[in-house]
Amino acid sequence: MKQLLPKLIEINNLLVKYASSNEMPGLLNGKMGLSIFYFMLARETNDPVHQSMSERCIGEVYEAAGNATITTDFENGLAGIAWGLCHLVKNDFVEADPDEILEDVDDRIYRYWNENRDSLPVDLKQGLLGYLSYYTYRLEISLDHSDKVNRYIHIRVVSEIINRIGQLVEEEQFQSREPALFSLFWDLPLLLILMSKARQLQINPNKIDRILDFLTPIVSSLYPMLHSNRMYLLLGLESVLEHVPKPELRSHADLLGDSICLNKIMDEEFRNLNILATDGITGLAFISRKLAALTGASDLLLPQERVIQKITKSVYWDEVGFYKEIKKNIGLSTGLSGMGMLFLEYVKDSYWVKVD
């Protein structure tokens, strides 16, 4: 742990340095993700400077969301921003009524989805899974924050998205094959995770069961070469099995779990620069934490000390040429905020953090 706090301080200093030059408001690459990091940091440190930074970022995001030219996608647009605002409300970082602060955003997202439903891909960043991720999260918090009319509208939208995803899945127009390298945006595990969430909320359960029935032979025959991809697929399977008992999937999940070697992951599959969330050890560390929390098993939890060492010793932190430039990325998925958030997760339950 002794390497963690100095690196967290360095991450904070870099974010302060480069935040003002990043005008992207979105969740994965811009100010929305940065604001979530700073709200977390402010809570753990009780430092008004970090609280001020978080509030400034969210103010800039909210202002940008009113721009008519902003996209509606999950990666850089309104769906991701709205997801982030729901996250802040759910975790009591801000006090707000989602129906009030997201009224215009919801209208613009729905109009875009309704006009483009037949041309959107399945994927998370630009496609249907991104919109499904937002709307299921919106429904998850709506019992405490929405009236019945808005809840009905959101249920209808989620049901329509699931129907369209089902059509594309049956046409096999999604990324079912294992990616050559670990990727946080692999369609198949994301599809399983989000189908599970919608199934938990009891939205269009018959269609979801049909989608899962179609996916079962595909998933059961898939044995990823990379141990990191096995872990990600296993999270998708365990997410489904939490709500839908399927013996074939249970058997395959056990096979995958027994075959994953953490040493292979740490020593061979992630190279010196693969430390970010989108395609590196930070993303897989979040997956392993979620998997351990879901199953109650700790044997697939990536060892914190080795993860910290791999991140802190990477050439990513060199101050020359290419390496100096890539540190200007503040994003959750491809930049500093994601690594900072992981480090906060590592320390927040153990002791009070002071980051100057």
Short mmCIF file of C-alpha atoms in Angstrom, two decimals:
data_model
loop_
_atom_site.label_atom_id
_atom_site.label_comp_id
_atom_site.label_asym_id
_atom_site.label_seq_id
_atom_site.Cartn_x
_atom_site.Cartn_y
_atom_site.Cartn_z
CA MET A 1 0.00 0.00 0.00
CA LYS A 2 2.94 2.38 0.48
CA GLN A 3 3.11 2.99 -3.29
CA LEU A 4 -0.59 3.74 -3.55
CA LEU A 5 -0.92 7.10 -1.80
CA PRO A 6 2.00 8.82 -3.57
CA LYS A 7 0.59 7.69 -6.92
CA LEU A 8 -2.91 8.83 -5.95
CA ILE A 9 -1.47 12.24 -5.11
CA GLU A 10 0.32 12.31 -8.48
CA ILE A 11 -2.91 11.38 -10.28
CA ASN A 12 -4.76 14.16 -8.47
CA ASN A 13 -2.07 16.70 -9.40
CA LEU A 14 -2.20 15.66 -13.06
CA LEU A 15 -5.99 15.86 -13.10
CA VAL A 16 -5.90 19.37 -11.64
CA LYS A 17 -3.32 20.33 -14.25
CA TYR A 18 -5.16 18.99 -17.29
CA ALA A 19 -8.86 19.17 -16.34
CA SER A 20 -9.33 22.71 -17.59
CA SER A 21 -7.98 21.86 -21.05
CA ASN A 22 -10.45 18.98 -21.52
CA GLU A 23 -13.76 20.31 -22.81
CA MET A 24 -15.44 16.92 -23.25
CA PRO A 25 -18.43 16.64 -20.89
CA GLY A 26 -19.04 12.89 -21.22
CA LEU A 27 -18.81 9.98 -18.80
CA LEU A 28 -16.06 7.79 -20.23
CA ASN A 29 -13.63 10.41 -21.54
CA GLY A 30 -14.61 13.73 -19.99
CA LYS A 31 -15.81 15.85 -17.10
CA MET A 32 -18.69 13.60 -15.98
CA GLY A 33 -16.30 10.78 -15.08
CA LEU A 34 -13.89 13.26 -13.53
CA SER A 35 -16.63 14.69 -11.33
CA ILE A 36 -17.49 11.22 -10.01
CA PHE A 37 -13.85 10.69 -9.08
CA TYR A 38 -13.70 14.01 -7.24
CA PHE A 39 -16.96 13.42 -5.38
CA MET A 40 -15.47 10.11 -4.19
CA LEU A 41 -12.18 11.77 -3.28
CA ALA A 42 -13.93 14.57 -1.40
CA ARG A 43 -15.94 12.07 0.63
CA GLU A 44 -12.88 10.05 1.59
CA THR A 45 -10.66 13.02 2.43
CA ASN A 46 -13.30 15.44 3.72
CA ASP A 47 -11.33 18.09 1.84
CA PRO A 48 -13.32 21.16 0.66
CA VAL A 49 -10.87 21.69 -2.22
CA HIS A 50 -11.85 18.36 -3.75
CA GLN A 51 -15.53 19.06 -3.07
CA SER A 52 -15.18 22.38 -4.89
CA MET A 53 -13.51 20.62 -7.82
CA SER A 54 -16.31 18.06 -8.04
CA GLU A 55 -19.00 20.74 -7.98
CA ARG A 56 -17.21 22.80 -10.60
CA CYS A 57 -16.93 19.80 -12.90
CA ILE A 58 -20.57 18.83 -12.53
CA GLY A 59 -21.61 22.42 -13.18
CA GLU A 60 -19.64 22.42 -16.44
CA VAL A 61 -21.20 19.08 -17.39
CA TYR A 62 -24.73 20.30 -16.72
CA GLU A 63 -24.10 23.43 -18.75
CA ALA A 64 -22.70 21.41 -21.66
CA ALA A 65 -25.68 19.03 -21.54
CA GLY A 66 -27.89 21.93 -22.56
CA ASN A 67 -25.98 22.40 -25.80
CA ALA A 68 -28.13 21.27 -28.72
CA THR A 69 -25.11 19.84 -30.56
CA ILE A 70 -24.11 17.29 -27.91
CA THR A 71 -24.57 13.65 -28.91
CA THR A 72 -26.84 11.26 -27.02
CA ASP A 73 -24.54 8.22 -26.83
CA PHE A 74 -23.18 6.62 -23.66
CA GLU A 75 -19.48 7.20 -24.33
CA ASN A 76 -19.35 10.98 -24.70
CA GLY A 77 -22.97 12.09 -24.78
CA LEU A 78 -26.19 12.49 -22.85
CA ALA A 79 -26.85 8.83 -21.97
CA GLY A 80 -23.51 8.57 -20.18
CA ILE A 81 -23.93 11.94 -18.51
CA ALA A 82 -27.41 10.97 -17.31
CA TRP A 83 -26.05 7.64 -16.02
CA GLY A 84 -23.38 9.56 -14.11
CA LEU A 85 -25.93 11.90 -12.56
CA CYS A 86 -28.02 8.91 -11.47
CA HIS A 87 -24.88 7.42 -9.90
CA LEU A 88 -24.28 10.60 -7.92
CA VAL A 89 -27.89 10.68 -6.72
CA LYS A 90 -27.99 6.99 -5.81
CA ASN A 91 -24.79 7.23 -3.78
CA ASP A 92 -25.85 10.44 -2.00
CA PHE A 93 -23.13 12.59 -3.49
CA VAL A 94 -25.77 15.10 -4.57
CA GLU A 95 -29.35 15.77 -3.51
CA ALA A 96 -31.57 16.06 -6.56
CA ASP A 97 -34.75 14.79 -8.15
CA PRO A 98 -33.76 12.93 -11.35
CA ASP A 99 -37.16 13.70 -12.88
CA GLU A 100 -36.38 17.40 -12.60
CA ILE A 101 -32.70 17.52 -13.57
CA LEU A 102 -33.04 14.96 -16.39
CA GLU A 103 -36.36 15.99 -17.90
CA ASP A 104 -34.89 17.64 -21.01
CA VAL A 105 -32.10 15.07 -21.30
CA ASP A 106 -34.58 12.20 -21.19
CA ASP A 107 -36.65 13.81 -23.92
CA ARG A 108 -33.65 14.28 -26.21
CA ILE A 109 -32.35 10.74 -25.60
CA TYR A 110 -35.74 9.22 -26.32
CA ARG A 111 -36.27 11.24 -29.50
CA TYR A 112 -32.87 10.18 -30.82
CA TRP A 113 -33.45 6.53 -29.89
CA ASN A 114 -36.91 6.55 -31.48
CA GLU A 115 -35.64 8.09 -34.71
CA ASN A 116 -32.55 5.87 -35.02
CA ARG A 117 -33.55 2.56 -33.42
CA ASP A 118 -33.20 0.60 -36.66
CA SER A 119 -29.63 1.78 -37.34
CA LEU A 120 -28.04 1.64 -33.88
CA PRO A 121 -25.49 -1.15 -33.21
CA VAL A 122 -25.58 -3.33 -30.10
CA ASP A 123 -22.43 -1.96 -28.44
CA LEU A 124 -22.17 0.08 -25.23
CA LYS A 125 -20.30 3.18 -26.35
CA GLN A 126 -22.46 4.26 -29.28
CA GLY A 127 -25.30 1.77 -29.34
CA LEU A 128 -28.18 0.03 -27.67
CA LEU A 129 -26.35 -1.33 -24.64
CA GLY A 130 -25.41 2.22 -23.66
CA TYR A 131 -29.02 3.36 -23.71
CA LEU A 132 -30.10 0.20 -21.89
CA SER A 133 -27.44 0.81 -19.23
CA TYR A 134 -28.76 4.31 -18.59
CA TYR A 135 -32.45 3.45 -18.54
CA THR A 136 -32.07 0.40 -16.28
CA TYR A 137 -30.06 2.52 -13.83
CA ARG A 138 -32.74 5.21 -14.05
CA LEU A 139 -35.39 2.64 -13.17
CA GLU A 140 -33.26 1.24 -10.36
CA ILE A 141 -33.39 4.57 -8.53
CA SER A 142 -36.89 5.53 -9.66
CA LEU A 143 -38.69 3.83 -6.75
CA ASP A 144 -37.39 6.60 -4.52
CA HIS A 145 -37.18 9.45 -7.01
CA SER A 146 -39.77 9.12 -9.81
CA ASP A 147 -43.50 9.40 -10.15
CA LYS A 148 -45.55 6.59 -11.69
CA VAL A 149 -45.89 8.26 -15.09
CA ASN A 150 -42.14 8.65 -15.60
CA ARG A 151 -41.52 5.14 -14.36
CA TYR A 152 -44.03 3.77 -16.86
CA ILE A 153 -42.35 5.68 -19.69
CA HIS A 154 -38.92 4.36 -18.77
CA ILE A 155 -40.20 0.79 -18.51
CA ARG A 156 -41.69 1.11 -21.98
CA VAL A 157 -38.41 2.45 -23.41
CA VAL A 158 -36.37 -0.34 -21.81
CA SER A 159 -38.81 -2.92 -23.18
CA GLU A 160 -38.46 -1.46 -26.67
CA ILE A 161 -34.66 -1.46 -26.46
CA ILE A 162 -34.68 -5.09 -25.29
CA ASN A 163 -36.91 -6.05 -28.23
CA ARG A 164 -34.50 -4.43 -30.68
CA ILE A 165 -31.46 -6.02 -29.01
CA GLY A 166 -33.22 -9.38 -29.20
CA GLN A 167 -33.68 -8.96 -32.94
CA LEU A 168 -30.00 -8.12 -33.49
CA VAL A 169 -28.85 -10.96 -31.22
CA GLU A 170 -30.91 -13.48 -33.18
CA GLU A 171 -29.39 -12.07 -36.37
CA GLU A 172 -25.98 -12.48 -34.67
CA GLN A 173 -25.16 -8.81 -35.20
CA PHE A 174 -23.11 -8.39 -32.04
CA GLN A 175 -19.56 -9.15 -30.87
CA SER A 176 -19.85 -12.67 -29.54
CA ARG A 177 -16.29 -13.73 -30.31
CA GLU A 178 -13.52 -13.18 -27.81
CA PRO A 179 -11.53 -10.01 -28.60
CA ALA A 180 -7.85 -10.52 -29.38
CA LEU A 181 -6.97 -8.48 -26.27
CA PHE A 182 -8.95 -7.80 -23.11
CA SER A 183 -11.56 -5.10 -23.69
CA LEU A 184 -14.03 -3.61 -21.25
CA PHE A 185 -16.36 -3.05 -24.20
CA TRP A 186 -16.77 -6.67 -25.35
CA ASP A 187 -20.46 -6.98 -26.25
CA LEU A 188 -21.14 -10.48 -24.93
CA PRO A 189 -20.43 -10.09 -21.18
CA LEU A 190 -21.98 -6.60 -21.22
CA LEU A 191 -25.08 -8.06 -22.85
CA LEU A 192 -25.33 -10.76 -20.17
CA ILE A 193 -24.84 -8.24 -17.34
CA LEU A 194 -27.48 -5.83 -18.66
CA MET A 195 -29.98 -8.57 -19.48
CA SER A 196 -29.57 -9.72 -15.91
CA LYS A 197 -30.23 -6.21 -14.59
CA ALA A 198 -33.37 -5.82 -16.71
CA ARG A 199 -34.52 -9.30 -15.67
CA GLN A 200 -34.05 -8.33 -12.01
CA LEU A 201 -36.27 -5.30 -12.61
CA GLN A 202 -38.87 -7.60 -14.23
CA ILE A 203 -38.94 -5.70 -17.51
CA ASN A 204 -39.99 -7.73 -20.55
CA PRO A 205 -38.89 -10.98 -18.84
CA ASN A 206 -40.22 -13.28 -21.58
CA LYS A 207 -38.12 -11.53 -24.23
CA ILE A 208 -35.06 -11.55 -21.98
CA ASP A 209 -35.48 -15.28 -21.39
CA ARG A 210 -35.70 -15.81 -25.13
CA ILE A 211 -32.49 -13.82 -25.65
CA LEU A 212 -30.75 -15.83 -22.93
CA ASP A 213 -31.98 -19.09 -24.49
CA PHE A 214 -30.47 -18.01 -27.80
CA LEU A 215 -27.20 -17.00 -26.14
CA THR A 216 -26.83 -20.17 -24.04
CA PRO A 217 -25.31 -22.45 -26.74
CA ILE A 218 -23.07 -19.59 -27.93
CA VAL A 219 -21.75 -18.90 -24.44
CA SER A 220 -21.47 -22.59 -23.50
CA SER A 221 -19.24 -23.27 -26.49
CA LEU A 222 -16.98 -20.28 -25.85
CA TYR A 223 -13.74 -20.91 -23.96
CA PRO A 224 -11.66 -17.72 -24.21
CA MET A 225 -7.93 -18.04 -24.79
CA LEU A 226 -7.13 -15.13 -22.47
CA HIS A 227 -7.69 -15.69 -18.76
CA SER A 228 -8.75 -12.03 -18.43
CA ASN A 229 -11.50 -12.58 -21.00
CA ARG A 230 -12.56 -15.73 -19.14
CA MET A 231 -12.98 -13.66 -15.99
CA TYR A 232 -15.07 -11.05 -17.80
CA LEU A 233 -17.29 -13.70 -19.38
CA LEU A 234 -17.63 -15.37 -15.98
CA LEU A 235 -18.92 -12.11 -14.50
CA GLY A 236 -21.56 -12.02 -17.22
CA LEU A 237 -22.55 -15.61 -16.49
CA GLU A 238 -22.70 -15.13 -12.73
CA SER A 239 -24.81 -12.00 -13.21
CA VAL A 240 -27.37 -14.02 -15.18
CA LEU A 241 -27.27 -17.00 -12.81
CA GLU A 242 -28.05 -14.76 -9.85
CA HIS A 243 -31.56 -14.29 -11.27
CA VAL A 244 -32.10 -17.07 -13.86
CA PRO A 245 -31.09 -20.65 -12.97
CA LYS A 246 -29.67 -22.32 -16.08
CA PRO A 247 -27.81 -25.62 -15.55
CA GLU A 248 -25.85 -25.31 -18.82
CA LEU A 249 -24.60 -21.86 -17.88
CA ARG A 250 -23.88 -22.96 -14.30
CA SER A 251 -21.71 -25.79 -15.57
CA HIS A 252 -19.83 -23.51 -17.96
CA ALA A 253 -19.36 -20.85 -15.28
CA ASP A 254 -17.79 -23.44 -12.99
CA LEU A 255 -15.50 -24.57 -15.81
CA LEU A 256 -14.36 -21.01 -16.50
CA GLY A 257 -13.86 -20.24 -12.82
CA ASP A 258 -11.72 -23.31 -12.27
CA SER A 259 -9.55 -22.53 -15.31
CA ILE A 260 -8.61 -18.92 -14.56
CA CYS A 261 -5.00 -18.38 -13.52
CA LEU A 262 -4.30 -15.04 -11.86
CA ASN A 263 -0.56 -15.40 -12.42
CA LYS A 264 -1.12 -15.74 -16.17
CA ILE A 265 -3.13 -12.54 -16.09
CA MET A 266 -0.63 -10.57 -14.03
CA ASP A 267 2.57 -11.88 -15.65
CA GLU A 268 1.65 -12.40 -19.29
CA GLU A 269 -1.60 -10.84 -20.45
CA PHE A 270 -1.13 -7.22 -19.40
CA ARG A 271 1.92 -5.50 -20.79
CA ASN A 272 3.64 -2.43 -19.41
CA LEU A 273 1.15 0.08 -20.86
CA ASN A 274 -2.00 -1.98 -20.31
CA ILE A 275 -2.98 -0.30 -17.05
CA LEU A 276 -6.10 1.66 -17.99
CA ALA A 277 -9.74 0.67 -17.54
CA THR A 278 -10.67 0.21 -21.18
CA ASP A 279 -8.13 -2.50 -22.01
CA GLY A 280 -5.91 -2.95 -18.98
CA ILE A 281 -5.44 -4.06 -15.42
CA THR A 282 -7.61 -1.27 -13.95
CA GLY A 283 -10.66 -2.48 -15.86
CA LEU A 284 -10.07 -6.12 -14.93
CA ALA A 285 -9.49 -5.19 -11.28
CA PHE A 286 -12.97 -3.62 -11.18
CA ILE A 287 -14.39 -6.76 -12.80
CA SER A 288 -12.68 -9.04 -10.30
CA ARG A 289 -14.00 -6.94 -7.39
CA LYS A 290 -17.53 -7.13 -8.78
CA LEU A 291 -17.18 -10.88 -9.33
CA ALA A 292 -15.98 -11.44 -5.77
CA ALA A 293 -18.83 -9.34 -4.37
CA LEU A 294 -21.38 -11.19 -6.49
CA THR A 295 -20.22 -14.72 -5.71
CA GLY A 296 -18.74 -14.28 -2.24
CA ALA A 297 -15.56 -15.97 -3.48
CA SER A 298 -12.21 -14.23 -3.14
CA ASP A 299 -10.03 -16.68 -5.08
CA LEU A 300 -10.53 -14.72 -8.33
CA LEU A 301 -9.84 -11.33 -6.76
CA LEU A 302 -6.76 -9.76 -8.32
CA PRO A 303 -4.13 -9.21 -5.62
CA GLN A 304 -4.11 -5.55 -4.67
CA GLU A 305 -0.37 -5.23 -4.12
CA ARG A 306 0.43 -6.69 -7.53
CA VAL A 307 -2.15 -4.50 -9.26
CA ILE A 308 -0.80 -1.40 -7.52
CA GLN A 309 2.77 -2.34 -8.42
CA LYS A 310 1.89 -2.99 -12.08
CA ILE A 311 0.19 0.39 -12.35
CA THR A 312 2.75 2.45 -10.43
CA LYS A 313 5.78 0.88 -12.17
CA SER A 314 4.42 1.30 -15.70
CA VAL A 315 6.27 3.39 -18.29
CA TYR A 316 2.97 5.28 -18.55
CA TRP A 317 4.32 7.63 -15.87
CA ASP A 318 7.51 8.55 -17.77
CA GLU A 319 7.86 12.26 -18.50
CA VAL A 320 9.09 12.07 -22.08
CA GLY A 321 7.42 12.37 -25.47
CA PHE A 322 4.50 10.03 -26.00
CA TYR A 323 4.14 9.14 -22.33
CA LYS A 324 3.90 12.78 -21.31
CA GLU A 325 1.07 13.34 -23.80
CA ILE A 326 -1.09 10.33 -22.88
CA LYS A 327 -1.31 11.52 -19.27
CA LYS A 328 -3.40 14.48 -20.45
CA ASN A 329 -6.36 12.09 -20.78
CA ILE A 330 -8.57 12.56 -17.71
CA GLY A 331 -11.18 9.95 -18.63
CA LEU A 332 -12.58 7.05 -16.66
CA SER A 333 -12.02 4.49 -19.40
CA THR A 334 -8.87 5.73 -21.13
CA GLY A 335 -7.27 8.02 -18.60
CA LEU A 336 -6.35 9.04 -15.10
CA SER A 337 -9.78 9.12 -13.42
CA GLY A 338 -10.30 5.38 -13.81
CA MET A 339 -7.01 4.53 -12.13
CA GLY A 340 -7.64 7.08 -9.41
CA MET A 341 -11.06 5.59 -8.74
CA LEU A 342 -9.59 2.09 -8.42
CA PHE A 343 -7.01 3.35 -5.92
CA LEU A 344 -9.77 5.02 -3.91
CA GLU A 345 -11.66 1.73 -3.86
CA TYR A 346 -8.55 0.05 -2.48
CA VAL A 347 -8.14 2.50 0.38
CA LYS A 348 -11.62 3.78 1.27
CA ASP A 349 -12.58 0.85 3.52
CA SER A 350 -9.27 0.67 5.35
CA TYR A 351 -8.27 4.15 6.49
CA TRP A 352 -8.80 7.86 6.05
CA VAL A 353 -7.06 9.32 3.01
CA LYS A 354 -5.31 12.68 2.76
CA VAL A 355 -4.50 13.81 -0.78
CA ASP A 356 -2.99 17.28 -1.03
#
